[in-house]
């Protein structure tokens, strides 16, 4: 690791990527709290080019020493890039660096979408409270647009692992059960019962194979005061699969924020109706229940991984303690709720 | 509750000390303090209830599984280890009765629901 400050190292890196720019300067570098699977920073880059001073707000997303979620940053980068300029609003991706030389860990740099909020806590205050219906309409309409998009036309079938339609559920369940097996810090009788039920009651193949965002929930998009959404973030778990998977994650009861509403915004049935209208797909109730319960298990695997990363010493940030302490039991209760035991 | 509360508190004390330095960027300090406060609130609630809840739950599972024994050492680490052992046995028992003994199954689900009530964190979303 070099003794240069992060600002200077970013300047050095970008000087190599911007051959027509001179006098590059990074200012206002600040870490954005909350990123548990990537270190996220915002900064302003200014430079001279063609005789003029230019400036741009940028975001740096860098892999931490040990992550809550192990993912390929190239898949995340390409997913963002595929949807840029479409009806699914995303920030513009600029540079991807997969080696660890420049900034100690792989990273990417993107344009910042300025002037909007992501923190769910704001949504329970005025003037945001008054915009919940409109925000929900946008939220599940955009999710429907992700579900109806063609992964091949987006160029994502060359980046994301292929999956046969009938194997969507087993691949995902197998992966996340494996994470629980590897990382659990104590026995999980509720999650294990849920997994047995999921294996005994598999869902039908999807109507259509789609890009699955993998973490589409309130908190992972940029919103304004009138219910507009200006950027869908956190594509690090994006993959090909059943579009009902994303709908199920958005209905995971841990994302109700204690309000007993989908995403803390509207009743589940309303969210599903918006999604069906937008995607052109049918959310079969039994299949949707399967994917909602699956996502409760997936959530538990993520919270448990967070505890494991902290316990093993790979990442001692307090953000790694919050999920297991605040969400692990809530996720168990979500499982009980979806299974009809609560 | 994992990670163990005692270990987290030690780590948080170091974090607070680091954030007392004057050259910490305000945004970094604010983020660390907010999370520290949330974790301290959870730890504070657990402080009084942890041993009681673990002993209660261990007794309940032993009764359900008809296993003899009692908790003579009431250190949280010892109670937690025994709790993990008993909950592993509960999983085995659940697998045995699933689809075969609806009454036993219902009793296990009732115990699992009760276990989540004992573990409720302040502000739990569910």
XYZ file of C-alpha atoms in Angstrom:
468
model
C 0.000 0.000 0.000
C 1.312 3.427 -0.911
C 1.513 6.316 1.540
C -0.107 8.723 -0.964
C -3.533 10.013 -0.003
C -6.544 8.601 -1.777
C -7.171 11.918 -3.574
C -3.703 11.908 -5.139
C -3.987 8.274 -6.142
C -7.329 8.891 -7.858
C -5.772 11.864 -9.665
C -2.883 9.677 -10.820
C -5.226 6.986 -12.047
C -7.513 9.358 -13.927
C -4.582 11.180 -15.514
C -3.820 7.892 -17.237
C -7.424 7.528 -18.386
C -7.946 11.108 -19.570
C -5.059 11.816 -21.964
C -6.496 15.156 -23.116
C -6.961 16.491 -19.604
C -4.406 18.336 -17.497
C -4.223 19.682 -13.951
C -6.573 17.028 -12.622
C -7.712 17.742 -9.095
C -9.877 15.675 -6.736
C -11.692 17.671 -4.060
C -14.389 17.060 -1.468
C -13.637 13.341 -1.193
C -16.036 11.887 1.386
C -17.136 8.383 2.190
C -20.852 7.759 1.870
C -22.060 5.754 4.857
C -24.078 2.595 4.458
C -22.153 0.723 1.807
C -21.472 -2.649 3.360
C -20.421 -4.531 0.251
C -18.429 -1.749 -1.434
C -16.693 1.336 -0.058
C -18.469 4.245 -1.711
C -17.018 7.752 -1.957
C -18.200 10.921 -3.656
C -15.797 13.550 -4.950
C -15.537 16.330 -7.471
C -13.019 16.088 -10.290
C -11.852 19.265 -11.971
C -9.467 19.475 -14.906
C -8.382 21.608 -17.841
C -9.240 20.458 -21.341
C -9.333 22.348 -24.664
C -8.407 25.509 -22.812
C -11.349 25.352 -20.418
C -11.714 24.412 -16.757
C -14.143 21.524 -16.399
C -15.647 19.814 -13.391
C -17.767 16.772 -12.657
C -19.251 15.078 -9.569
C -18.169 11.432 -9.437
C -18.654 8.311 -7.361
C -15.928 5.799 -6.512
C -17.047 2.276 -5.569
C -14.155 0.234 -4.224
C -14.106 -3.339 -2.923
C -13.459 -3.490 0.836
C -11.010 -5.987 2.411
C -13.913 -8.361 3.232
C -17.398 -7.845 1.957
C -20.917 -8.576 3.059
C -21.573 -9.852 -0.450
C -18.976 -11.481 -2.691
C -19.695 -10.305 -6.208
C -18.047 -9.625 -9.526
C -17.707 -5.882 -10.004
C -17.581 -6.331 -13.801
C -21.119 -7.728 -13.790
C -22.292 -4.767 -11.714
C -20.488 -2.323 -14.006
C -21.911 -3.892 -17.184
C -25.435 -4.035 -15.754
C -25.333 -0.307 -15.065
C -23.882 0.330 -18.498
C -26.522 -1.794 -20.225
C -29.417 0.186 -18.769
C -27.864 3.653 -19.101
C -30.035 5.806 -21.348
C -33.019 3.431 -21.074
C -36.290 3.877 -19.167
C -34.495 2.366 -16.169
C -32.575 5.318 -14.720
C -29.004 4.530 -13.712
C -25.804 6.545 -13.313
C -23.296 6.624 -16.164
C -20.376 4.243 -15.696
C -16.993 5.739 -16.617
C -14.053 3.525 -15.628
C -13.688 -0.015 -14.312
C -10.430 -1.148 -12.750
C -10.246 -4.828 -11.889
C -6.654 -4.903 -10.675
C -5.625 -3.913 -7.160
C -2.638 -1.778 -8.125
C -4.120 1.690 -8.386
C -6.250 1.903 -5.229
C -5.383 -1.335 -3.354
C -8.645 -3.015 -4.368
C -10.701 -3.220 -7.598
C -13.087 -0.311 -8.134
C -15.170 1.600 -10.614
C -15.882 5.278 -11.080
C -19.284 6.594 -12.157
C -21.000 9.926 -12.642
C -22.882 11.078 -9.550
C -26.604 11.745 -9.962
C -26.778 14.842 -7.804
C -29.589 16.388 -5.798
C -31.623 13.356 -4.762
C -32.016 11.146 -1.699
C -31.631 7.438 -1.021
C -32.132 7.130 2.759
C -35.454 5.388 3.541
C -35.804 7.267 6.861
C -36.544 10.455 4.926
C -39.552 8.812 3.305
C -41.438 8.716 6.598
C -41.266 12.503 6.910
C -42.938 15.353 5.052
C -42.942 16.220 2.222
C -41.995 12.681 1.154
C -44.935 11.045 2.968
C -47.372 12.678 0.590
C -45.620 11.181 -2.442
C -45.704 7.496 -1.484
C -48.343 6.489 -4.045
C -46.443 8.109 -6.885
C -43.117 6.769 -5.664
C -44.564 3.261 -5.492
C -45.936 3.637 -9.009
C -42.459 4.563 -10.253
C -40.687 1.968 -8.143
C -42.612 -1.066 -9.382
C -43.011 0.323 -12.902
C -39.227 0.508 -13.221
C -38.909 -2.996 -11.776
C -41.402 -4.176 -14.387
C -39.291 -2.519 -17.086
C -36.218 -4.381 -15.855
C -38.263 -7.593 -15.964
C -39.512 -7.032 -19.506
C -36.111 -6.078 -20.970
C -34.260 -8.539 -23.193
C -30.900 -9.555 -21.645
C -29.471 -10.485 -25.050
C -30.339 -7.108 -26.581
C -28.768 -5.437 -23.547
C -25.572 -7.405 -24.167
C -25.749 -8.991 -20.745
C -25.929 -12.639 -21.805
C -22.217 -12.455 -22.590
C -21.414 -11.155 -19.099
C -23.852 -12.956 -16.825
C -23.924 -16.727 -16.280
C -26.531 -18.525 -18.375
C -29.310 -20.418 -16.649
C -31.999 -22.757 -17.956
C -35.504 -21.540 -17.084
C -36.323 -24.617 -15.016
C -33.066 -24.193 -13.052
C -33.580 -20.577 -11.969
C -34.919 -21.467 -8.549
C -32.509 -24.293 -7.768
C -29.427 -22.321 -8.789
C -30.329 -19.389 -6.569
C -31.479 -21.483 -3.626
C -28.399 -23.686 -3.864
C -26.088 -20.699 -3.908
C -27.598 -18.964 -0.903
C -28.008 -22.172 1.088
C -24.303 -22.705 0.466
C -23.572 -19.250 1.847
C -25.545 -20.124 4.978
C -23.663 -23.426 5.295
C -20.321 -21.653 4.998
C -20.979 -18.584 7.101
C -23.579 -19.330 9.766
C -22.388 -18.464 13.245
C -25.107 -20.384 15.094
C -27.870 -22.862 14.163
C -30.747 -21.309 12.198
C -33.806 -23.528 12.726
C -36.250 -21.130 11.038
C -34.137 -20.600 7.908
C -33.467 -24.340 7.637
C -37.187 -25.104 7.861
C -37.831 -22.526 5.140
C -35.209 -24.129 2.885
C -36.800 -27.557 3.322
C -40.180 -26.089 2.359
C -38.696 -24.323 -0.662
C -37.090 -27.528 -1.917
C -40.320 -29.466 -1.420
C -42.460 -26.878 -3.242
C -40.470 -25.553 -6.229
C -41.962 -22.802 -8.406
C -42.704 -23.183 -12.117
C -40.122 -21.929 -14.649
C -40.344 -18.194 -15.362
C -42.604 -16.815 -18.095
C -39.473 -15.148 -19.424
C -35.782 -15.141 -18.505
C -34.790 -11.637 -17.479
C -32.145 -9.531 -15.848
C -32.634 -9.737 -12.093
C -31.343 -6.687 -10.223
C -30.885 -8.761 -7.077
C -31.309 -6.001 -4.473
C -34.249 -3.915 -5.678
C -35.704 -2.325 -2.553
C -36.505 0.984 -0.945
C -33.084 2.388 -0.086
C -31.428 1.377 -3.337
C -32.762 4.123 -5.576
C -32.493 7.911 -5.667
C -35.796 9.706 -5.145
C -37.118 13.256 -5.041
C -39.869 14.950 -3.012
C -42.576 14.339 -5.609
C -42.185 10.591 -6.034
C -39.734 10.633 -8.925
C -36.922 8.073 -9.147
C -33.687 9.246 -10.761
C -31.272 6.383 -10.318
C -31.462 2.675 -9.514
C -28.347 1.702 -7.569
C -26.553 -1.350 -6.157
C -26.581 -3.795 -9.060
C -23.847 -5.891 -7.485
C -26.031 -9.018 -7.266
C -27.468 -8.689 -10.789
C -27.875 -11.941 -12.715
C -30.112 -13.720 -15.199
C -33.173 -15.408 -13.760
C -36.864 -15.273 -12.991
C -38.200 -11.692 -12.835
C -40.430 -12.803 -9.944
C -37.237 -13.042 -7.921
C -36.861 -9.253 -7.874
C -40.543 -8.766 -7.094
C -40.200 -11.195 -4.192
C -37.175 -9.330 -2.805
C -39.130 -6.076 -2.957
C -41.881 -7.776 -0.896
C -39.500 -9.241 1.721
C -41.126 -8.089 4.999
C -37.795 -6.727 6.333
C -38.143 -3.975 3.720
C -41.483 -2.807 5.135
C -39.559 -0.672 7.657
C -42.154 -1.612 10.296
C -45.015 -0.074 8.293
C -46.568 -3.352 7.087
C -46.504 -2.038 3.518
C -44.446 -3.202 0.552
C -41.239 -1.197 0.678
C -42.922 0.888 3.413
C -45.028 2.479 0.682
C -48.186 0.651 -0.455
C -49.997 -2.664 0.175
C -48.423 -5.713 -1.446
C -51.330 -6.210 -3.850
C -50.944 -2.683 -5.187
C -47.214 -3.150 -5.752
C -47.833 -6.436 -7.574
C -50.528 -4.853 -9.768
C -48.171 -2.040 -10.810
C -45.435 -4.551 -11.600
C -47.775 -6.766 -13.648
C -48.980 -3.783 -15.673
C -45.433 -2.649 -16.373
C -43.774 -6.005 -17.014
C -46.608 -7.560 -18.987
C -46.070 -10.645 -16.825
C -48.379 -12.441 -14.416
C -47.289 -12.823 -10.808
C -48.677 -16.254 -10.009
C -49.463 -16.058 -6.253
C -47.904 -19.416 -5.376
C -44.772 -18.697 -7.379
C -44.526 -15.228 -5.881
C -44.840 -16.657 -2.381
C -42.003 -19.056 -3.191
C -39.758 -16.232 -4.404
C -40.664 -14.027 -1.433
C -39.759 -16.807 0.988
C -36.602 -17.556 -0.990
C -35.613 -13.910 -0.644
C -36.081 -14.141 3.108
C -33.550 -16.980 3.103
C -31.262 -14.983 0.827
C -31.534 -12.010 3.172
C -30.631 -14.225 6.115
C -27.589 -15.511 4.235
C -26.435 -11.949 3.627
C -26.861 -10.926 7.272
C -25.054 -14.054 8.428
C -22.204 -13.372 5.984
C -21.870 -9.947 7.478
C -21.461 -11.428 10.955
C -18.938 -13.926 9.607
C -16.843 -11.206 7.932
C -16.716 -9.281 11.231
C -15.981 -12.326 13.411
C -13.214 -13.551 11.124
C -11.630 -10.109 11.296
C -11.734 -9.353 7.600
C -13.911 -6.291 8.095
C -14.405 -4.683 11.517
C -16.571 -1.789 10.327
C -19.697 -1.271 12.494
C -21.849 -1.542 9.353
C -20.982 -5.259 9.372
C -22.504 -5.700 12.857
C -25.731 -3.853 12.172
C -27.313 -6.429 9.787
C -26.886 -9.467 12.057
C -27.896 -7.571 15.182
C -30.800 -5.584 13.743
C -32.029 -7.725 10.848
C -31.255 -11.395 11.505
C -34.117 -11.895 13.930
C -36.394 -9.658 11.866
C -35.581 -11.860 8.878
C -36.562 -14.944 10.880
C -39.848 -13.233 11.719
C -40.288 -12.393 8.040
C -39.890 -16.090 7.223
C -42.490 -16.980 9.842
C -44.829 -14.378 8.394
C -44.469 -15.545 4.787
C -44.927 -19.174 5.870
C -48.073 -18.244 7.798
C -46.730 -18.922 11.277
C -46.797 -15.293 12.486
C -26.525 -12.831 19.219
C -23.511 -12.834 16.913
C -21.046 -11.162 16.794
C -20.721 -11.336 20.588
C -21.746 -8.151 22.354
C -18.598 -7.883 24.464
C -16.321 -8.036 21.436
C -18.383 -5.468 19.562
C -18.342 -3.055 22.518
C -14.541 -3.241 22.661
C -14.369 -2.528 18.926
C -16.825 0.363 19.257
C -14.755 1.926 22.036
C -11.769 1.982 19.689
C -13.918 3.452 16.936
C -15.193 6.238 19.190
C -11.623 7.010 20.262
C -10.522 7.224 16.619
C -13.419 9.534 15.821
C -12.411 11.879 18.633
C -9.410 12.922 16.549
C -9.907 16.409 15.084
C -8.931 15.526 11.528
C -11.725 12.990 10.896
C -13.942 14.232 8.020
C -17.362 15.232 9.437
C -19.248 12.881 7.092
C -17.130 9.910 8.215
C -17.578 10.862 11.860
C -21.332 11.275 11.486
C -21.667 7.893 9.795
C -19.627 6.126 12.464
C -21.470 7.837 15.324
C -24.895 7.035 13.902
C -24.095 3.349 13.564
C -22.393 3.273 16.966
C -25.510 4.744 18.574
C -27.754 2.163 16.909
C -25.528 -0.707 18.016
C -25.247 0.606 21.574
C -29.048 0.769 21.778
C -29.320 -2.877 20.769
C -26.517 -3.900 23.146
C -28.144 -1.933 25.971
C -31.389 -3.803 25.641
C -29.586 -7.139 25.474
C -27.518 -6.317 28.560
C -30.416 -6.865 30.913
C -32.266 -9.596 29.062
C -29.629 -11.793 27.410
C -28.946 -14.258 30.228
C -32.618 -14.458 31.210
C -33.753 -15.123 27.637
C -31.082 -17.707 26.941
C -31.848 -19.602 30.161
C -35.577 -19.418 29.420
C -35.103 -20.649 25.882
C -32.742 -23.451 26.874
C -35.298 -24.659 29.420
C -38.085 -24.461 26.864
C -36.193 -26.437 24.212
C -35.123 -29.092 26.732
C -38.741 -29.495 27.727
C -39.857 -29.731 24.095
C -37.205 -32.323 23.257
C -37.474 -34.065 26.652
C -33.762 -33.609 27.285
C -32.561 -33.529 30.904
C -30.238 -30.804 32.142
C -30.066 -27.304 33.513
C -27.893 -24.216 33.160
C -25.594 -24.117 36.183
C -23.078 -21.725 34.619
C -24.979 -18.563 33.726
C -22.248 -16.704 31.854
C -23.696 -15.561 28.544
C -20.973 -17.312 26.571
C -21.795 -20.633 28.272
C -25.539 -20.144 27.918
C -25.067 -19.268 24.224
C -23.011 -22.371 23.548
C -25.676 -24.545 25.189
C -28.359 -22.674 23.237
C -26.570 -23.428 19.968
C -26.330 -27.105 20.907
C -30.021 -27.275 21.756
C -31.137 -25.391 18.639
C -29.127 -27.806 16.481
C -31.010 -30.661 18.148
C -34.264 -28.788 17.559
C -33.520 -28.711 13.826
C -32.972 -32.475 13.843
C -36.229 -33.026 15.708
C -38.075 -30.693 13.319
C -36.868 -32.734 10.342
C -37.993 -35.957 12.040
C -41.563 -34.821 12.717
C -42.168 -32.744 9.578
C -45.168 -34.142 7.730
C -45.453 -36.995 10.228
C -46.533 -35.551 13.558
C -48.555 -32.359 13.189
C -48.832 -31.789 16.936
C -45.088 -32.002 17.509
C -44.556 -29.809 14.475
C -46.946 -27.176 15.807
C -45.132 -27.185 19.159
C -41.813 -26.597 17.429
C -43.208 -23.745 15.350
C -44.659 -22.201 18.518
C -41.232 -22.380 20.156
C -39.608 -20.842 17.081
C -42.104 -17.970 17.089
C -41.408 -17.433 20.813
C -37.664 -17.455 20.116
C -38.045 -14.476 17.772
C -40.046 -12.570 20.389
C -37.196 -13.086 22.878
C -34.726 -11.733 20.306
C -36.701 -8.690 19.217
C -34.396 -5.715 18.673
C -35.577 -2.127 19.214
C -37.245 -0.862 16.051
C -37.394 -4.302 14.448
C -39.102 -3.966 11.034
C -41.062 -7.213 11.496
